[in-house]
Coordinates of C-alpha atoms and ligand atoms in Angstrom, one line a residue:
Chain P
M1 CA 116.5 -67.5 270.4
A2 CA 116.2 -70.6 267.8
A3 CA 113.5 -68.6 265.8
V4 CA 115.1 -66.3 265.6
D5 CA 118.3 -67.5 264.4
T6 CA 116.1 -69.7 261.7
L7 CA 114.5 -66.6 260.1
A8 CA 118.0 -64.5 259.5
T9 CA 119.2 -68.0 257.7
A10 CA 116.5 -68.5 255.4
R11 CA 116.3 -65.6 254.3
P12 CA 119.5 -64.5 252.2
R13 CA 118.5 -65.8 249.5
A14 CA 114.5 -64.8 248.9
N15 CA 116.3 -61.8 249.6
R16 CA 118.4 -61.6 246.3
T17 CA 115.9 -62.7 244.2
I18 CA 113.8 -60.0 245.6
S19 CA 116.8 -57.6 245.4
W20 CA 117.4 -58.1 241.7
L21 CA 113.8 -58.8 240.1
V22 CA 113.3 -55.0 242.1
L23 CA 116.4 -53.5 240.5
A24 CA 115.7 -55.2 237.1
I25 CA 112.1 -53.3 237.2
A26 CA 113.3 -49.8 237.8
I27 CA 116.4 -50.4 235.6
A28 CA 113.3 -51.2 232.6
L29 CA 111.6 -49.1 233.1
I30 CA 114.2 -46.4 233.1
V31 CA 115.2 -47.5 229.6
A32 CA 111.5 -47.6 228.7
T33 CA 111.0 -44.8 229.6
P34 CA 112.8 -42.2 226.9
F35 CA 111.0 -44.2 224.0
L36 CA 107.2 -43.9 225.5
P37 CA 104.7 -41.4 224.2
N38 CA 104.6 -38.5 226.2
Y39 CA 101.7 -38.6 227.7
H40 CA 102.8 -41.5 229.3
V41 CA 106.2 -39.8 230.6
R42 CA 104.0 -37.0 232.3
V43 CA 102.3 -39.0 234.5
L44 CA 105.8 -41.6 235.4
N45 CA 106.9 -37.7 235.9
S46 CA 104.0 -37.2 238.4
L47 CA 104.9 -40.5 240.5
L48 CA 108.5 -39.4 240.9
I49 CA 107.0 -36.0 242.3
Y50 CA 105.0 -38.2 244.7
I51 CA 107.7 -39.9 245.5
L52 CA 109.7 -37.3 246.7
L53 CA 106.4 -35.4 248.1
G54 CA 106.7 -38.9 250.2
I55 CA 110.2 -39.3 251.1
G56 CA 109.8 -35.3 252.6
L57 CA 106.8 -36.3 254.2
N58 CA 107.2 -39.6 255.7
I59 CA 110.5 -37.9 257.8
V60 CA 107.7 -36.4 260.2
I61 CA 105.0 -38.6 259.9
G62 CA 107.1 -42.2 259.5
Y63 CA 110.2 -41.8 261.1
T64 CA 109.1 -39.1 264.1
G65 CA 105.6 -40.3 264.4
L66 CA 104.1 -37.2 263.8
L67 CA 101.1 -36.6 261.4
D68 CA 101.0 -33.6 259.3
L69 CA 98.6 -33.3 257.3
G70 CA 99.4 -29.9 255.7
F71 CA 102.6 -30.5 254.1
V72 CA 101.3 -29.4 250.9
A73 CA 102.4 -25.8 252.1
F74 CA 105.4 -26.6 251.9
Y75 CA 104.7 -27.9 247.8
A76 CA 103.1 -24.7 247.6
V77 CA 106.3 -22.9 249.1
G78 CA 108.9 -23.8 246.5
A79 CA 106.1 -23.4 243.8
Y80 CA 105.4 -20.2 244.0
S81 CA 108.3 -19.7 244.6
Y82 CA 110.0 -20.7 241.1
G83 CA 105.9 -18.7 239.8
L84 CA 107.5 -15.3 241.5
L85 CA 111.0 -16.0 240.1
A86 CA 111.2 -17.1 237.0
S87 CA 108.0 -15.4 235.5
P88 CA 106.6 -12.0 234.1
Q89 CA 104.5 -11.3 237.2
L90 CA 107.3 -9.3 238.9
G91 CA 109.4 -9.3 236.0
L92 CA 112.1 -11.6 237.3
H93 CA 113.7 -14.1 235.6
M94 CA 116.3 -16.0 238.1
P95 CA 118.3 -19.4 236.9
F96 CA 116.4 -22.7 237.9
L97 CA 119.1 -24.0 240.0
V98 CA 119.4 -20.6 242.2
I99 CA 115.7 -21.0 242.2
L100 CA 115.7 -24.5 243.8
L101 CA 117.9 -23.3 246.5
V102 CA 116.0 -20.5 247.6
A103 CA 112.9 -22.9 247.4
A104 CA 114.7 -25.2 249.6
C105 CA 116.1 -22.7 251.8
L106 CA 112.3 -20.8 252.2
G107 CA 110.8 -24.2 252.1
A108 CA 113.0 -24.9 255.5
V109 CA 112.1 -21.4 257.3
T110 CA 108.4 -22.3 256.8
G111 CA 108.8 -26.0 258.2
I112 CA 110.3 -24.2 261.1
L113 CA 107.6 -21.5 261.4
L114 CA 104.9 -24.2 261.2
G115 CA 106.9 -26.8 263.8
I116 CA 107.2 -24.0 266.5
P117 CA 103.7 -23.6 267.5
V118 CA 103.1 -27.5 267.0
L119 CA 105.9 -28.4 268.7
R120 CA 104.0 -29.4 272.0
L121 CA 101.1 -31.4 269.9
R122 CA 100.7 -34.7 269.2
G123 CA 98.6 -37.2 267.5
D124 CA 94.9 -36.0 266.7
Y125 CA 95.6 -32.3 267.8
L126 CA 98.9 -32.3 265.8
A127 CA 96.5 -33.1 262.6
I128 CA 94.4 -30.7 263.1
V129 CA 96.3 -27.9 263.6
T130 CA 98.7 -28.8 260.6
L131 CA 95.3 -29.5 258.5
G132 CA 94.6 -25.6 259.5
F133 CA 98.1 -24.5 258.6
G134 CA 97.8 -26.0 255.1
E135 CA 94.5 -24.4 254.4
I136 CA 96.0 -21.1 255.2
I137 CA 98.8 -20.6 253.3
R138 CA 96.5 -22.2 250.3
I139 CA 94.0 -19.3 251.6
I140 CA 96.6 -16.4 252.1
I141 CA 98.2 -17.1 247.9
N142 CA 94.5 -16.9 246.6
N143 CA 93.8 -13.9 248.3
L144 CA 96.8 -12.0 247.5
D145 CA 96.3 -11.0 244.7
W146 CA 98.5 -8.7 243.2
L147 CA 101.6 -10.9 244.5
T148 CA 100.3 -14.6 243.5
G149 CA 97.6 -13.4 240.7
G150 CA 94.7 -15.3 243.1
P151 CA 92.3 -17.6 242.3
Q152 CA 94.2 -17.4 238.5
G153 CA 97.6 -18.5 239.3
I154 CA 100.7 -17.4 237.4
A155 CA 101.0 -18.7 233.6
R156 CA 104.0 -18.2 231.3
L157 CA 106.4 -19.6 233.7
D158 CA 110.1 -19.6 232.2
K159 CA 111.1 -22.9 230.9
A160 CA 114.4 -24.1 233.5
S161 CA 117.7 -24.5 232.4
I162 CA 120.8 -26.2 233.9
L163 CA 124.1 -25.1 233.2
G164 CA 122.8 -23.9 229.6
I165 CA 120.6 -27.4 229.6
Q166 CA 117.2 -26.5 228.6
I167 CA 114.4 -28.8 230.3
A168 CA 111.6 -28.7 228.6
R169 CA 109.8 -31.8 227.4
P170 CA 108.8 -34.1 229.5
I171 CA 111.4 -36.7 229.1
D172 CA 114.1 -34.1 230.3
F173 CA 111.9 -33.4 233.8
F174 CA 111.9 -37.4 233.6
W175 CA 115.9 -37.0 234.1
L176 CA 116.0 -34.4 236.4
L177 CA 112.9 -35.7 238.7
L178 CA 115.1 -39.6 238.4
I179 CA 118.3 -37.9 239.9
T180 CA 116.3 -35.5 242.4
V181 CA 114.7 -38.4 243.9
L182 CA 118.1 -40.4 244.1
L183 CA 120.1 -38.1 245.7
V184 CA 117.2 -36.7 247.8
G185 CA 116.1 -40.4 248.9
T186 CA 119.4 -41.5 249.6
V187 CA 120.4 -37.9 251.6
V188 CA 116.8 -39.4 253.5
W189 CA 117.6 -43.0 253.8
R190 CA 121.3 -42.3 255.3
L191 CA 119.5 -39.6 257.7
E192 CA 117.6 -42.2 259.0
R193 CA 120.3 -44.6 259.5
S194 CA 122.1 -41.4 261.3
I195 CA 122.3 -41.1 264.9
L196 CA 119.4 -38.2 264.2
G197 CA 117.3 -40.8 262.6
K198 CA 117.8 -42.8 266.0
A199 CA 115.9 -40.2 267.9
W200 CA 113.4 -39.5 265.4
A201 CA 112.5 -42.9 266.0
A202 CA 112.3 -42.3 269.8
I203 CA 110.7 -39.3 269.9
R204 CA 108.0 -41.3 268.1
E205 CA 107.9 -44.5 270.3
D206 CA 107.8 -42.4 273.6
Q207 CA 108.7 -38.6 273.5
D208 CA 109.3 -38.8 276.7
A209 CA 111.7 -41.2 277.4
A210 CA 113.9 -39.9 274.2
R211 CA 113.9 -36.6 276.6
G212 CA 115.1 -38.8 280.0
I213 CA 118.0 -40.4 277.8
G214 CA 119.3 -36.0 276.8
I215 CA 117.7 -35.9 273.5
N216 CA 116.6 -32.2 272.9
T217 CA 113.1 -33.1 271.4
T218 CA 112.1 -29.5 270.4
N219 CA 115.6 -29.6 268.1
A220 CA 115.4 -32.6 266.9
K221 CA 111.5 -32.3 265.8
L222 CA 112.1 -29.3 264.3
A223 CA 115.0 -30.5 262.1
A224 CA 112.1 -33.2 261.0
F225 CA 110.0 -30.3 260.1
A226 CA 112.7 -28.4 258.7
T227 CA 113.9 -31.3 256.8
S228 CA 110.9 -32.2 255.2
A229 CA 109.2 -29.0 254.3
T230 CA 112.4 -28.5 252.6
I231 CA 112.1 -31.8 250.2
G232 CA 108.2 -31.2 249.5
S233 CA 109.5 -27.5 248.2
I234 CA 111.7 -28.5 246.3
A235 CA 109.1 -30.8 244.5
G236 CA 107.0 -28.3 244.3
A237 CA 109.8 -26.0 242.6
I238 CA 110.3 -28.6 239.8
F239 CA 106.4 -29.3 239.6
A240 CA 106.5 -25.3 238.7
A241 CA 108.9 -25.8 236.6
S242 CA 107.5 -28.7 234.7
Q243 CA 103.9 -27.5 234.5
R244 CA 104.8 -23.5 233.7
F245 CA 102.3 -23.0 235.4
V246 CA 100.6 -22.6 238.7
S247 CA 97.7 -22.2 240.6
P248 CA 96.1 -22.8 244.6
E249 CA 94.4 -25.7 243.2
S250 CA 97.1 -28.0 243.6
F251 CA 97.9 -27.1 246.5
T252 CA 94.3 -28.6 248.7
L253 CA 93.8 -30.7 251.7
Q254 CA 93.6 -33.2 249.6
E255 CA 97.0 -33.4 248.6
S256 CA 97.8 -33.5 251.6
V257 CA 95.7 -36.5 252.4
L258 CA 96.6 -38.2 249.3
I259 CA 100.7 -38.0 250.5
V260 CA 99.6 -39.4 253.8
L261 CA 97.9 -41.8 252.7
M262 CA 100.8 -43.0 249.8
I263 CA 102.6 -43.4 253.1
V264 CA 100.4 -45.8 254.9
V265 CA 99.3 -47.8 252.0
G266 CA 102.7 -48.6 250.9
G267 CA 104.3 -49.0 254.9
I268 CA 105.3 -46.2 257.1
G269 CA 109.1 -45.6 257.4
N270 CA 109.7 -47.0 254.7
I271 CA 111.2 -45.3 251.7
F272 CA 110.9 -47.8 249.4
G273 CA 106.8 -48.2 250.7
I274 CA 106.5 -44.8 248.8
V275 CA 107.3 -45.8 246.0
A276 CA 104.7 -48.8 245.8
G277 CA 102.3 -46.5 247.6
A278 CA 102.6 -43.8 245.2
A279 CA 102.7 -46.2 242.0
I280 CA 99.0 -47.8 243.6
L281 CA 97.5 -44.3 244.0
I282 CA 99.0 -42.3 241.3
L283 CA 99.4 -44.8 238.5
L284 CA 96.0 -46.8 238.7
P285 CA 93.5 -44.0 238.6
E286 CA 95.7 -43.5 235.8
L287 CA 94.8 -46.6 234.3
L288 CA 91.4 -46.9 235.4
R289 CA 90.5 -43.1 233.6
E290 CA 88.2 -45.1 231.0
F291 CA 85.8 -46.2 233.9
A292 CA 85.4 -42.9 235.2
E293 CA 83.8 -42.6 237.7
W294 CA 84.1 -45.8 238.6
R295 CA 87.7 -45.7 239.2
I296 CA 86.7 -43.8 242.6
L297 CA 85.2 -46.6 244.1
F298 CA 87.8 -49.3 242.4
L299 CA 90.5 -47.9 244.2
G300 CA 88.4 -47.0 247.8
L301 CA 87.7 -51.4 247.6
L302 CA 91.4 -51.4 246.8
M303 CA 92.5 -49.5 249.7
I304 CA 90.0 -51.4 251.9
S305 CA 91.1 -54.8 250.9
L306 CA 94.9 -53.3 251.4
I307 CA 94.0 -52.0 255.0
I308 CA 92.7 -55.3 256.1
V309 CA 95.1 -57.6 254.4
R310 CA 98.6 -55.8 255.0
P311 CA 98.2 -53.2 257.7
A312 CA 101.3 -52.4 258.0
G313 CA 101.4 -51.6 254.2
I314 CA 102.5 -53.3 251.3
V315 CA 106.0 -53.0 251.5
P316 CA 107.6 -54.9 255.2
R317 CA 109.2 -52.3 256.7
S318 CA 112.2 -54.8 257.0
F319 CA 112.5 -54.2 253.0
G320 CA 114.5 -50.8 252.5
P321 CA 117.7 -49.8 251.0
E322 CA 119.9 -51.3 253.4
K323 CA 118.4 -54.5 252.5
L324 CA 118.1 -54.5 248.6
I325 CA 121.6 -53.3 249.0
R326 CA 122.3 -56.4 250.9
G327 CA 120.8 -59.0 248.4
L328 CA 122.4 -57.6 245.5
F329 CA 125.8 -57.7 247.0
G330 CA 126.0 -60.3 249.2
K331 CA 126.6 -60.3 252.8
Chain E
M1 CA 129.8 -35.1 294.4
T2 CA 126.6 -35.3 295.8
L3 CA 123.2 -35.4 295.4
V4 CA 120.8 -33.0 297.9
F5 CA 117.2 -32.6 298.3
Q6 CA 116.2 -29.3 300.2
S7 CA 112.9 -28.7 301.6
L8 CA 111.3 -30.5 298.9
R9 CA 107.6 -30.4 298.6
K10 CA 105.2 -31.7 295.4
V11 CA 101.8 -31.2 295.7
Y12 CA 99.1 -32.1 292.6
G13 CA 96.5 -30.3 293.5
E14 CA 94.8 -31.2 297.2
V15 CA 97.2 -34.1 297.7
V16 CA 100.6 -33.4 298.9
A17 CA 102.6 -36.6 297.8
I18 CA 106.1 -34.9 298.6
D19 CA 105.9 -32.9 302.3
D20 CA 109.6 -31.1 303.2
V21 CA 111.9 -34.1 302.7
S22 CA 115.8 -32.4 302.6
T23 CA 118.4 -35.4 302.5
A24 CA 122.1 -36.3 300.8
F25 CA 122.9 -39.3 299.1
A26 CA 126.2 -40.2 298.7
P27 CA 129.0 -41.6 295.8
G28 CA 129.8 -44.6 295.8
M29 CA 126.4 -45.9 297.7
I30 CA 123.6 -47.7 296.7
H31 CA 120.8 -46.3 298.6
G32 CA 117.3 -47.6 299.1
V33 CA 113.8 -45.6 299.4
I34 CA 110.7 -47.9 300.7
G35 CA 107.8 -47.1 301.9
P36 CA 104.2 -47.9 301.3
N37 CA 102.8 -47.6 298.2
G38 CA 101.2 -43.9 297.5
A39 CA 104.3 -42.7 299.7
G40 CA 105.7 -40.7 297.4
K41 CA 108.5 -42.6 296.0
S42 CA 108.5 -43.0 292.4
T43 CA 107.6 -38.6 292.6
L44 CA 110.9 -38.3 294.3
I45 CA 112.7 -40.1 290.9
N46 CA 110.5 -38.4 288.9
M47 CA 111.4 -35.0 290.2
T48 CA 114.9 -35.5 290.2
A49 CA 114.9 -36.6 286.7
G50 CA 113.1 -34.0 286.0
S51 CA 109.9 -35.7 284.2
Y52 CA 107.9 -34.0 287.8
T53 CA 108.2 -30.0 288.9
V54 CA 109.4 -29.2 291.7
S55 CA 106.4 -27.2 293.4
S56 CA 109.1 -26.0 296.2
G57 CA 112.5 -26.8 297.7
S58 CA 115.5 -27.1 295.6
I59 CA 117.4 -30.8 294.0
T60 CA 121.4 -30.1 293.6
L61 CA 123.8 -31.9 292.5
D62 CA 127.4 -30.8 293.3
G63 CA 125.9 -27.6 294.4
K64 CA 124.3 -27.3 291.0
R65 CA 120.4 -27.1 290.7
L66 CA 119.1 -29.3 288.7
D67 CA 115.1 -28.7 289.6
K68 CA 115.3 -25.6 287.3
L69 CA 116.8 -27.7 284.0
K70 CA 114.9 -29.3 281.6
K71 CA 114.6 -32.9 281.1
Y72 CA 116.7 -33.6 278.7
Q73 CA 119.3 -31.2 280.3
I74 CA 118.9 -33.0 283.5
A75 CA 119.6 -36.1 281.9
N76 CA 123.0 -34.1 279.7
S77 CA 123.7 -33.6 283.6
G78 CA 124.7 -37.1 284.4
I79 CA 121.1 -38.3 286.0
A80 CA 119.7 -41.5 284.1
R81 CA 117.0 -43.2 285.7
T82 CA 114.3 -46.4 285.2
Y83 CA 110.8 -46.2 285.0
Q84 CA 108.1 -47.9 287.3
N85 CA 106.1 -49.0 284.1
I86 CA 109.4 -50.0 281.5
R87 CA 109.3 -47.6 278.7
L88 CA 111.5 -48.6 276.0
F89 CA 111.5 -47.5 272.4
D90 CA 109.5 -50.8 271.6
Q91 CA 109.7 -51.0 267.7
M92 CA 113.5 -50.1 267.5
T93 CA 115.8 -52.9 268.4
A94 CA 117.5 -54.1 271.6
I95 CA 120.5 -52.2 270.7
E96 CA 119.2 -49.2 269.1
N97 CA 117.7 -48.5 272.5
L98 CA 121.2 -48.0 273.6
E99 CA 122.4 -46.6 270.4
V100 CA 120.3 -44.0 270.5
C101 CA 121.6 -42.8 273.8
F102 CA 124.7 -41.5 272.1
Y103 CA 122.2 -38.4 270.6
P104 CA 123.4 -35.5 273.2
A105 CA 126.8 -36.3 272.1
E106 CA 127.3 -36.8 269.0
V107 CA 124.2 -34.7 266.8
A108 CA 126.2 -32.1 265.8
A109 CA 128.4 -34.3 263.7
A110 CA 125.5 -35.8 262.2
W111 CA 125.7 -33.8 258.9
R112 CA 128.8 -35.8 258.4
E113 CA 127.2 -39.0 258.8
V114 CA 125.0 -38.4 256.0
I115 CA 127.4 -36.7 253.5
W116 CA 130.1 -38.9 254.3
P117 CA 129.9 -42.6 254.2
P118 CA 132.8 -44.1 256.0
Y119 CA 132.3 -41.8 258.6
A120 CA 128.9 -42.8 259.3
N121 CA 129.9 -46.7 259.1
A122 CA 132.7 -46.5 261.6
Q123 CA 130.7 -43.9 263.6
R124 CA 127.9 -47.3 263.8
R125 CA 130.2 -49.3 264.2
R126 CA 131.8 -48.0 266.6
R127 CA 128.7 -47.1 268.8
R128 CA 127.4 -51.3 268.2
E129 CA 130.2 -51.9 269.5
K130 CA 130.4 -50.1 272.2
C131 CA 126.5 -51.0 273.3
M132 CA 126.9 -55.1 272.4
E133 CA 129.4 -54.7 275.6
I134 CA 126.8 -53.2 278.1
L135 CA 123.7 -56.0 276.4
R136 CA 126.7 -58.4 277.0
V137 CA 127.2 -56.8 280.9
F138 CA 123.8 -58.1 281.3
D139 CA 123.4 -61.1 279.0
L140 CA 121.5 -59.5 275.9
Q141 CA 123.7 -59.4 273.5
G142 CA 121.7 -62.8 271.6
Y143 CA 118.8 -60.3 271.2
A144 CA 120.4 -57.1 270.1
D145 CA 118.7 -57.5 266.8
V146 CA 115.2 -58.2 268.2
D147 CA 112.4 -55.5 268.6
A148 CA 112.8 -54.2 272.1
R149 CA 108.6 -55.0 272.6
G150 CA 109.4 -59.0 271.8
L151 CA 111.7 -59.1 274.6
P152 CA 110.9 -61.4 277.8
Y153 CA 109.4 -59.0 280.5
G154 CA 112.4 -59.7 282.4
R155 CA 115.0 -58.7 280.0
Q156 CA 113.1 -55.8 279.1
R157 CA 113.2 -54.6 282.5
M158 CA 117.9 -55.3 282.0
L159 CA 117.4 -53.5 278.5
E160 CA 116.0 -50.8 280.7
I161 CA 118.9 -50.2 283.1
A162 CA 121.7 -51.1 280.6
R163 CA 120.3 -48.6 278.3
A164 CA 120.4 -46.2 281.7
L165 CA 124.0 -46.9 281.7
V166 CA 125.2 -45.9 278.2
A167 CA 125.8 -42.3 278.6
N168 CA 127.7 -43.8 281.9
P169 CA 125.9 -41.7 284.6
R170 CA 126.3 -40.4 287.6
V171 CA 123.6 -40.4 289.4
L172 CA 121.6 -43.7 288.5
L173 CA 117.6 -43.5 289.2
L174 CA 116.4 -47.5 289.4
D175 CA 112.5 -47.0 290.2
E176 CA 111.2 -50.3 291.3
P177 CA 113.7 -52.6 288.9
A178 CA 113.0 -56.0 290.9
A179 CA 109.0 -55.7 289.6
G180 CA 107.3 -57.8 288.4
L181 CA 110.8 -60.1 288.4
N182 CA 110.9 -64.0 289.6
H183 CA 113.5 -65.4 292.3
H184 CA 115.5 -66.0 289.6
E185 CA 116.2 -62.8 287.9
T186 CA 115.6 -60.9 291.1
A187 CA 119.2 -63.0 292.1
E188 CA 120.8 -61.9 288.5
L189 CA 120.1 -58.2 289.2
T190 CA 120.8 -58.5 292.6
A191 CA 123.9 -59.2 291.3
K192 CA 124.3 -56.8 288.5
L193 CA 123.7 -54.1 290.4
T194 CA 126.0 -54.2 293.3
A195 CA 128.7 -54.8 290.3
L196 CA 127.4 -51.5 289.6
R197 CA 128.6 -49.9 292.5
S198 CA 130.9 -47.1 291.9
P199 CA 132.9 -44.9 293.9
D200 CA 131.8 -42.0 291.3
R201 CA 128.3 -43.2 290.9
I202 CA 125.3 -42.3 293.4
M203 CA 122.9 -45.2 292.6
I204 CA 119.2 -44.7 294.4
V205 CA 116.6 -47.6 294.3
V206 CA 113.2 -47.6 295.0
E207 CA 111.9 -50.9 295.7
H208 CA 109.5 -53.2 297.2
D209 CA 111.1 -56.7 297.5
M210 CA 113.2 -56.0 301.2
D211 CA 115.5 -58.9 300.4
L212 CA 116.7 -57.5 297.6
V213 CA 116.4 -54.1 299.5
M214 CA 117.9 -55.3 302.4
T215 CA 120.9 -57.1 300.8
L216 CA 121.8 -54.3 298.1
C217 CA 122.3 -51.4 299.7
D218 CA 124.0 -49.4 302.0
S219 CA 121.7 -46.7 303.4
I220 CA 118.4 -46.7 303.4
I221 CA 115.9 -43.7 303.5
V222 CA 112.0 -44.6 304.4
M223 CA 109.3 -42.2 302.9
H224 CA 105.7 -42.3 304.8
H225 CA 103.0 -40.0 303.6
G226 CA 105.2 -38.5 301.9
K227 CA 107.7 -37.6 304.3
L228 CA 111.1 -38.7 305.4
L229 CA 110.6 -41.4 308.2
F230 CA 113.3 -42.7 308.6
R231 CA 117.2 -43.1 307.3
G232 CA 119.2 -45.2 308.3
T233 CA 121.7 -48.8 307.3
P234 CA 119.5 -51.8 306.8
A235 CA 120.0 -53.1 309.7
E236 CA 118.9 -49.7 311.6
V237 CA 115.4 -49.8 309.7
Q238 CA 114.4 -53.7 310.5
A239 CA 115.1 -52.4 314.0
S240 CA 113.1 -49.9 313.6
T241 CA 109.6 -49.8 315.3
D242 CA 108.5 -46.3 313.4
V243 CA 109.4 -48.2 310.6
Q244 CA 107.4 -51.7 311.2
L245 CA 104.5 -49.6 312.4
A246 CA 104.5 -47.5 309.1
Y247 CA 104.6 -50.4 307.2
L248 CA 102.0 -52.0 308.9
G249 CA 100.2 -50.3 311.9
T250 CA 100.5 -53.5 313.7
A251 CA 104.1 -54.7 312.5
N252 CA 105.7 -56.7 315.0
D253 CA 108.7 -57.8 313.3
I254 CA 110.4 -57.6 309.9
D255 CA 108.6 -61.0 308.5
D256 CA 105.3 -58.7 308.3
I257 CA 106.9 -56.5 306.3
R258 CA 108.1 -59.0 304.1
A259 CA 105.0 -60.3 303.8
A260 CA 103.9 -57.3 302.7
A261 CA 106.5 -57.2 300.4
Q262 CA 105.2 -60.6 299.0
N263 CA 101.9 -59.7 298.8
R264 CA 103.4 -57.0 296.6
R265 CA 105.2 -58.9 294.3
A266 CA 101.9 -60.8 293.5
Q267 CA 100.1 -57.5 292.5
L268 CA 102.5 -57.0 290.6
G269 CA 102.6 -60.9 288.8
I270 CA 99.2 -60.1 288.1
R271 CA 100.0 -56.6 286.2
T272 CA 102.8 -58.1 284.5
R273 CA 101.0 -61.5 282.9
R274 CA 98.4 -59.1 281.9
R275 CA 100.8 -56.5 279.9
S276 CA 102.8 -59.0 278.3
Ligands
ATP401 N1 100.2 -37.7 287.7 C1 100.1 -37.9 289.3 N2 98.9 -36.8 289.9 C2 98.4 -36.5 290.9 N3 98.7 -37.3 292.1 C3 99.6 -38.0 291.7 C4 100.3 -38.0 290.4 N4 101.1 -39.0 290.5 C5 101.6 -39.1 291.6 N5 100.3 -38.9 292.6 C6 99.9 -39.3 293.6 O1 100.9 -38.8 294.9 C7 101.1 -39.5 296.0 C8 102.6 -40.2 295.8 O2 102.4 -41.3 294.4 P1 103.8 -42.0 294.5 O3 103.7 -42.3 292.9 O4 105.2 -40.8 294.4 O5 104.2 -43.2 295.1 P2 104.7 -44.6 295.8 O6 105.4 -44.2 296.5 O7 106.2 -44.5 294.3 O8 104.1 -45.6 295.7 P3 104.4 -47.4 294.5 O9 104.9 -47.8 296.3 O10 102.9 -47.4 294.7 O11 104.5 -47.1 293.1 C9 99.8 -40.9 295.9 O12 99.4 -40.3 296.3 C10 99.6 -40.5 294.3 O13 98.1 -40.6 294.4
MG402 MG1 106.0 -45.8 292.5

């Protein structure tokens, strides 16, 4: 017990320094962004989209402990929602916010539909079946030419606007994405701390014992799948609006794997871990662009060393938003 | 309120683990279940809690069929259990292991916890206080914020019982609660369990530690090869030659049964050390 006590009393000062540092870096980055060239803003936007995706997938992988390799399917659902409802493809030009709502609902529905058949599966089996689902959705999109434009995708998507304000330049999307990430991040963090989040953790630790204390694991898991898919779908809709083009190429298995890697490298189950994981896996390849074919090797080596040095991820599980707030504002 | 087994059977392929067991358990008492290894004691607990299905026969509580329900529904009918091999939520803190038990009652309002921070804070505080009280009963308050897997073995056993009590169950099923505990811890356990006896609770304790069973239980059933061999008070069980024969074949007094229990404890001691 003594050891536990000293740990608890020795930490607050270090925690305070780290918390202020994290906040300072975040604010500096945000303030600087409007002055960056468009190319750099685009990179940051892609970072934010991946953070959003990571937050979504982490609900299933990190909180509930279910290895889902088909997450990209929901990203595609959101992207094609925008592609079909705001383009000449079907001649529909719905407002951005309405589409966002539609995408969120469609995401939740697909999340549940894909969740039901895999309820009994865990571990490797679950990973393989969800991987299959991800691919099936991509293949369907690829072959449904009359609706989705097939491999060519859908071009000339509408410019997005929210309540009359046009969202077109990269910096506009930066603000939109930043607000979305903060909002979604807060909701998900609060969910994790709610009684539902505790049940997810219990399912992750021991599904059968969770049933033994009265948790309807079917419902709790479907809630996790649905929430996660909703977030993926929202990310997809914003992505499509910012690209003004969608095609199946953006939704390959590789994307799913990349998001899983982000979560694992950053620290499973921790929102801040996702930010760190995304920073490494999205920003680094951009920074290493000059080294062309070498960068994959670089990344591979980095991943291997990270997994050896910090097998539980870069950010410790204990350093979550709660710890940050305590570090900033005292007890 | 009574828990009733009616012509209960459980077969695993060729093995008949429970063979036509009919009996009833009254509230306000602690019921012991004893019998040699493989007698079917855990199987009885597992079927009652819904971990295993029933091959035939029925289990009813207050006349309500339990064996047709899903495991989580059985838990929500007021049946709580511990496991022969401890099953805690390892990477959750001790207090979180208890807090999560509020799920069935409070999940419907989870969305309010998300959108309304003051409500969430109040809920969290209330849950924490209630669980802290239970932890205190088991002298676990000092471990509240330690991951369950970080607790010493004996404390983990206590925490598992604490978790089973959060929902204030009508039926409490304990599968070898003293397994792997030392003398001191076993004495502590006996005291705690005695205090849990309540007029509106049925307690069933599967145990190999004969001292514990004889001091704790009001009534004992003896299982042998899946059959209910004997039922009676501790004194009647100790006097029964059938029971002695069942345990050791050639047993001639309770000391031999005790020796068997000792033996068993030694086996578990080895298993425990390997585990931690
Ligand atoms: N899941 C299972 N699959 C197949 N056979 C099983 C299973 N569980 C138990 N058995 C068998 O059923 C019989 C009763 O086992 P059970 O675990 O109920 O015994 P027990 O009285 O609890 O023994 P112990 O004192 O060793 O815990 C044994 O023969 C056992 O091998
Ligand atoms: Mg057993």
